[in-house]
CSV table of C-alpha atoms and ligand atoms in Angstrom, one decimal:
chain,number,residue,atom,x,y,z
A,278,MET,CA,74.0,69.3,259.9
A,279,ALA,CA,75.5,71.6,262.5
A,280,TYR,CA,73.2,74.2,264.1
A,281,THR,CA,73.2,77.1,266.6
A,282,VAL,CA,70.6,77.2,269.4
A,283,ILE,CA,69.3,80.4,270.9
A,284,LEU,CA,68.1,79.9,274.5
A,285,PRO,CA,65.9,82.8,275.7
A,286,ALA,CA,66.5,82.8,279.5
A,287,ALA,CA,65.5,86.4,280.5
A,288,GLY,CA,62.0,85.8,281.8
A,289,SER,CA,60.5,86.8,285.1
A,290,GLY,CA,58.8,83.5,286.0
A,291,LYS,CA,55.6,85.3,287.2
A,292,ARG,CA,53.5,82.1,286.8
A,293,MET,CA,56.0,80.2,288.9
A,294,GLY,CA,55.7,82.7,291.7
A,295,ALA,CA,59.3,82.2,292.6
A,296,GLU,CA,61.5,84.9,294.2
A,297,HIS,CA,64.1,84.5,291.6
A,298,ASN,CA,64.4,83.3,288.0
A,299,LYS,CA,62.7,79.9,287.7
A,300,LEU,CA,65.6,78.7,285.6
A,301,PHE,CA,67.7,78.7,288.8
A,302,ILE,CA,65.3,76.3,290.6
A,303,GLU,CA,67.1,73.0,291.0
A,304,LEU,CA,65.7,69.6,289.8
A,305,LYS,CA,67.7,66.7,291.2
A,306,ASN,CA,70.1,69.3,292.6
A,307,ILE,CA,70.8,70.8,289.1
A,308,PRO,CA,69.4,74.2,288.0
A,309,VAL,CA,66.8,73.9,285.3
A,310,LEU,CA,69.0,76.1,283.1
A,311,ILE,CA,71.9,73.7,283.3
A,312,HIS,CA,69.6,70.7,282.5
A,313,THR,CA,68.7,72.5,279.3
A,314,LEU,CA,72.2,73.6,278.5
A,315,ARG,CA,73.5,70.1,279.0
A,316,VAL,CA,71.2,68.7,276.2
A,317,PHE,CA,72.9,71.0,273.7
A,318,GLU,CA,76.4,70.8,275.2
A,319,ARG,CA,76.2,67.0,274.7
A,320,ASP,CA,74.8,67.1,271.2
A,321,PRO,CA,77.7,66.8,268.6
A,322,GLN,CA,75.5,68.5,266.0
A,323,CYS,CA,75.2,71.6,268.2
A,324,ALA,CA,78.0,74.0,267.2
A,325,HIS,CA,77.1,77.1,269.3
A,326,ILE,CA,74.8,78.1,272.1
A,327,VAL,CA,73.5,81.7,272.4
A,328,LEU,CA,72.0,82.8,275.7
A,329,ALA,CA,69.7,85.8,276.1
A,330,VAL,CA,69.7,86.8,279.8
A,331,LYS,CA,68.8,89.5,282.2
A,332,LYS,CA,71.7,91.9,282.7
A,333,ASP,CA,71.7,91.6,286.5
A,334,GLU,CA,71.7,87.8,286.2
A,335,GLN,CA,74.6,87.5,283.7
A,336,SER,CA,77.5,87.2,286.1
A,337,TYR,CA,75.6,84.5,288.1
A,338,ILE,CA,74.9,82.6,284.9
A,339,GLU,CA,78.5,82.9,283.9
A,340,GLN,CA,79.5,81.3,287.2
A,341,LEU,CA,77.0,78.4,286.5
A,342,LEU,CA,78.6,77.9,283.1
A,343,LEU,CA,82.0,77.5,284.7
A,344,GLN,CA,80.7,75.4,287.5
A,345,TYR,CA,79.1,72.9,285.2
A,346,SER,CA,81.7,73.1,282.4
A,347,ILE,CA,79.4,74.4,279.7
A,348,GLN,CA,81.8,75.2,276.9
A,349,LYS,CA,79.6,75.8,273.8
A,350,VAL,CA,78.1,79.2,274.8
A,351,ALA,CA,79.4,81.5,272.0
A,352,ALA,CA,77.5,84.6,273.1
A,353,ILE,CA,75.5,85.9,276.0
A,354,THR,CA,73.3,88.9,275.1
A,355,GLU,CA,70.8,91.0,277.0
A,356,GLY,CA,67.2,89.8,276.7
A,357,GLY,CA,64.2,92.1,276.3
A,358,ALA,CA,60.9,92.9,277.9
A,359,GLU,CA,59.1,90.2,275.8
A,360,ARG,CA,60.3,86.7,274.9
A,361,GLN,CA,60.3,87.7,271.2
A,362,HIS,CA,62.7,90.6,272.0
A,363,SER,CA,65.1,88.2,273.8
A,364,VAL,CA,65.0,85.8,270.9
A,365,TYR,CA,65.8,88.5,268.3
A,366,ALA,CA,68.6,89.8,270.5
A,367,GLY,CA,70.0,86.2,270.5
A,368,LEU,CA,69.6,85.9,266.8
A,369,LYS,CA,71.6,89.1,266.2
A,370,ALA,CA,74.4,87.6,268.4
A,371,SER,CA,74.3,84.3,266.6
A,372,PRO,CA,77.7,83.4,265.1
A,373,SER,CA,76.1,81.1,262.5
A,374,LYS,CA,74.1,82.0,259.5
A,375,GLU,CA,72.8,78.5,258.8
A,376,VAL,CA,70.2,76.5,260.7
A,377,VAL,CA,69.2,78.2,263.9
A,378,LEU,CA,67.0,76.7,266.7
A,379,VAL,CA,65.1,78.7,269.2
A,380,HIS,CA,64.5,76.7,272.4
A,381,ASP,CA,62.9,77.9,275.7
A,382,ALA,CA,65.6,77.5,278.4
A,383,ALA,CA,62.6,76.5,280.5
A,384,ARG,CA,62.2,73.2,278.5
A,385,PRO,CA,65.0,71.0,280.0
A,386,PHE,CA,63.5,67.7,278.9
A,387,ILE,CA,63.8,67.9,275.1
A,388,HIS,CA,65.1,64.7,273.5
A,389,GLN,CA,68.1,64.8,271.1
A,390,ASP,CA,66.2,62.7,268.6
A,391,VAL,CA,63.5,65.5,268.2
A,392,ILE,CA,66.2,68.1,267.9
A,393,HIS,CA,67.9,66.2,265.1
A,394,ARG,CA,64.6,65.7,263.2
A,395,LEU,CA,63.9,69.4,263.5
A,396,VAL,CA,67.3,70.3,262.1
A,397,GLN,CA,66.8,68.0,259.1
A,398,ALA,CA,63.3,69.5,258.5
A,399,ALA,CA,64.6,73.1,258.7
A,400,GLU,CA,67.4,72.2,256.3
A,401,LYS,CA,64.9,70.7,253.9
A,402,PHE,CA,61.9,72.9,254.3
A,403,GLY,CA,63.2,76.1,255.8
A,404,ALA,CA,61.1,76.1,259.0
A,405,ALA,CA,59.9,73.4,261.5
A,406,VAL,CA,58.6,73.3,265.0
A,407,ALA,CA,58.3,70.6,267.7
A,408,ALA,CA,54.7,69.7,268.5
A,409,VAL,CA,52.4,67.0,270.0
A,410,ARG,CA,48.8,66.2,269.2
A,411,ALA,CA,46.2,67.8,271.4
A,412,LYS,CA,44.7,65.3,273.9
A,413,ASP,CA,42.0,67.5,275.4
A,414,THR,CA,39.1,69.1,273.6
A,415,MET,CA,39.8,72.8,272.9
A,416,LYS,CA,37.1,75.5,272.8
A,417,LYS,CA,37.0,79.3,272.1
A,418,VAL,CA,35.4,81.1,275.1
A,419,GLN,CA,34.2,84.7,275.5
A,420,ASN,CA,32.8,86.0,278.8
A,421,GLY,CA,32.8,82.5,280.2
A,422,ILE,CA,30.6,81.2,277.5
A,423,ILE,CA,31.8,78.6,274.9
A,424,GLN,CA,31.7,80.1,271.4
A,425,GLU,CA,33.3,77.4,269.3
A,426,THR,CA,34.7,73.9,269.7
A,427,VAL,CA,37.9,73.5,267.7
A,428,GLU,CA,38.0,70.2,265.8
A,429,ARG,CA,40.6,68.2,267.7
A,430,GLU,CA,41.9,66.0,264.9
A,431,SER,CA,43.9,68.9,263.3
A,432,LEU,CA,45.0,70.5,266.6
A,433,TRP,CA,48.6,70.3,267.8
A,434,ILE,CA,50.2,71.7,270.9
A,435,ILE,CA,53.3,73.7,269.7
A,436,GLN,CA,56.5,73.5,271.7
A,437,THR,CA,60.1,74.5,271.2
A,438,PRO,CA,62.7,73.9,269.7
A,439,GLN,CA,61.6,75.8,266.6
A,440,ALA,CA,64.1,75.5,263.8
A,441,PHE,CA,64.7,77.8,260.8
A,442,GLN,CA,67.1,78.6,258.1
A,443,TYR,CA,68.7,81.7,259.4
A,444,ASN,CA,67.6,84.1,256.7
A,445,ILE,CA,63.9,83.1,257.1
A,446,LEU,CA,63.9,83.7,260.9
A,447,GLU,CA,65.9,86.9,260.5
A,448,LYS,CA,63.5,88.4,258.0
A,449,ALA,CA,60.5,87.4,260.2
A,450,GLU,CA,61.9,88.9,263.3
A,451,ARG,CA,63.0,92.1,261.5
A,452,MET,CA,59.5,92.6,259.9
A,453,ALA,CA,57.8,91.9,263.2
A,454,GLU,CA,59.9,94.5,264.9
A,455,LEU,CA,59.3,97.0,262.1
A,456,GLU,CA,55.5,96.4,262.3
A,457,SER,CA,55.4,96.2,266.1
A,458,PHE,CA,53.9,92.7,265.9
A,459,LEU,CA,54.2,90.5,268.9
A,460,GLY,CA,53.9,86.8,268.6
A,461,THR,CA,53.9,84.0,271.2
A,462,ASP,CA,56.3,81.9,269.2
A,463,GLU,CA,58.7,82.3,266.3
A,464,ALA,CA,56.6,80.3,263.9
A,465,MET,CA,53.9,83.0,264.1
A,466,LEU,CA,56.3,85.5,262.8
A,467,VAL,CA,57.5,83.2,260.0
A,468,GLU,CA,53.9,82.2,259.0
A,469,ARG,CA,52.9,85.9,258.6
A,470,GLN,CA,55.7,86.2,256.0
A,471,GLY,CA,54.0,83.5,254.0
A,472,GLU,CA,56.4,80.8,254.8
A,473,LYS,CA,55.3,77.1,255.4
A,474,VAL,CA,56.2,75.8,258.8
A,475,HIS,CA,56.4,72.1,259.2
A,476,ILE,CA,55.5,70.0,262.2
A,477,VAL,CA,58.0,67.6,263.8
A,478,GLU,CA,56.3,65.3,266.3
A,479,SER,CA,57.8,65.7,269.7
A,480,THR,CA,57.1,64.1,273.1
A,481,TYR,CA,54.6,64.9,275.8
A,482,ASP,CA,57.5,65.1,278.4
A,483,ASN,CA,58.9,68.1,276.6
A,484,VAL,CA,57.4,70.2,279.4
A,485,LYS,CA,57.9,73.9,279.7
A,486,VAL,CA,58.7,74.7,283.4
A,487,THR,CA,56.0,77.4,284.0
A,488,THR,CA,54.0,76.7,287.2
A,489,GLN,CA,54.8,74.9,290.4
A,490,GLU,CA,53.2,71.7,289.1
A,491,ASP,CA,55.7,71.5,286.3
A,492,LEU,CA,58.5,71.0,288.9
A,493,LEU,CA,56.7,67.9,290.1
A,494,PHE,CA,56.4,66.7,286.6
A,495,GLY,CA,60.1,67.4,286.1
A,496,GLU,CA,61.1,65.3,289.0
A,497,VAL,CA,59.0,62.4,287.8
A,498,ILE,CA,60.5,62.7,284.3
A,499,LEU,CA,64.1,62.8,285.5
A,500,ASN,CA,63.4,59.8,287.9
A,501,LYS,CA,61.9,57.8,285.0
A,502,ARG,CA,64.9,58.6,282.7
A,503,LYS,CA,67.3,57.6,285.4
A,504,GLN,CA,65.6,54.2,285.8
A,505,GLU,CA,65.6,53.7,282.1
A,506,GLU,CA,69.4,54.3,282.0
A,507,GLN,CA,70.0,51.6,284.6
B,813,CTP,N1,61.1,88.6,278.2
B,813,CTP,C1,61.4,87.3,278.2
B,813,CTP,C2,60.4,86.4,278.6
B,813,CTP,C3,60.7,85.0,278.6
B,813,CTP,N2,61.9,84.6,278.2
B,813,CTP,C4,62.3,83.2,278.2
B,813,CTP,O1,61.4,82.5,277.3
B,813,CTP,C5,61.2,81.2,277.8
B,813,CTP,C6,59.7,80.9,277.8
B,813,CTP,O2,59.0,81.9,278.5
B,813,CTP,P1,58.1,81.6,279.8
B,813,CTP,O3,58.0,80.2,280.2
B,813,CTP,O4,56.9,82.4,279.7
B,813,CTP,O5,59.0,82.3,281.0
B,813,CTP,P2,58.6,83.6,281.8
B,813,CTP,O6,58.3,84.7,280.9
B,813,CTP,O7,59.8,83.8,282.8
B,813,CTP,O8,57.3,83.1,282.6
B,813,CTP,P3,56.1,84.0,283.0
B,813,CTP,O9,55.3,84.3,281.7
B,813,CTP,O10,55.3,83.1,284.0
B,813,CTP,O11,56.6,85.3,283.7
B,813,CTP,C7,61.8,81.1,279.2
B,813,CTP,O12,63.0,80.3,279.1
B,813,CTP,C8,62.1,82.5,279.6
B,813,CTP,O13,63.2,82.7,280.4
B,813,CTP,C9,62.9,85.5,277.8
B,813,CTP,O14,64.0,85.2,277.5
B,813,CTP,N3,62.6,86.9,277.8
B,814,LIG,C1,57.2,79.3,272.4
B,814,LIG,C2,56.3,78.4,273.2
B,814,LIG,O1,57.0,77.7,274.1
B,814,LIG,C3,55.5,77.5,272.3
B,814,LIG,O2,54.5,76.8,273.0
B,814,LIG,C4,55.3,79.3,274.0
B,814,LIG,O3,54.5,80.0,273.2
B,814,LIG,C5,56.0,80.2,275.0
B,814,LIG,O4,55.0,80.9,275.7
B,814,LIG,P1,55.5,81.7,277.0
B,814,LIG,O5,54.3,82.3,277.6
B,814,LIG,O6,56.4,82.8,276.5
B,814,LIG,O7,56.2,80.8,277.9
């Protein structure tokens, strides 16, 4: 089934400590943003891409789209102060009212197979997110003291893409805005509307480029994939 992907790309990259948007940092001489865009540009099931960007970065991003022949961007909208605001702005600009994916532009290593399983799950169940099982023990801590160990067997690390039937995500975003609720992912907003969100198992190399170390991981991931292609 065809889908539209919303790519929030309007962050400040504080944890990266870069002078400019971390999405412009190059991995193997290609900007992180382009690596991510190429995944969807090359996916026949992706009908449209919607970008949410910082106003003062829009013309530079438009130049990148031309330079790298990215054709599927149907809309570029202005992002907001929080990731959630950027996603909602992107949703409002979406040309499609069917299955919509939200994917961090900072996650360039997503596999097409995971995307397709997410689209199928969203079509069938209404909402689904990419995730991997927790490998470390997780604990709740207050004032530097462990309060509770969370049983690991049922713990998953949630990623993006997060896939939804349009009307489910639209209502969740609209209600969150009305109630001034801020979540760290779209699933939170959908869950609070009583919807069931399904898990689609993803891969551990679906890294979000957040801190300097992730750039090292990214180089290794790209080198490994290049070797596998040979
Ligand atoms: N107001 C915001 C904040 C984030 N994002 C985007 O959401 C994705 C995930 O956010 P994150 O990795 O946290 O990026 P930043 O917010 O830039 O990072 P930091 O929190 O370190 O500043 C990124 O593609 C980022 O560009 C966005 O579109 N609008
Ligand atoms: C949406 C997300 O990628 C799921 O893990 C994550 O919550 C984004 O967090 P960020 O701090 O906005 O990068």
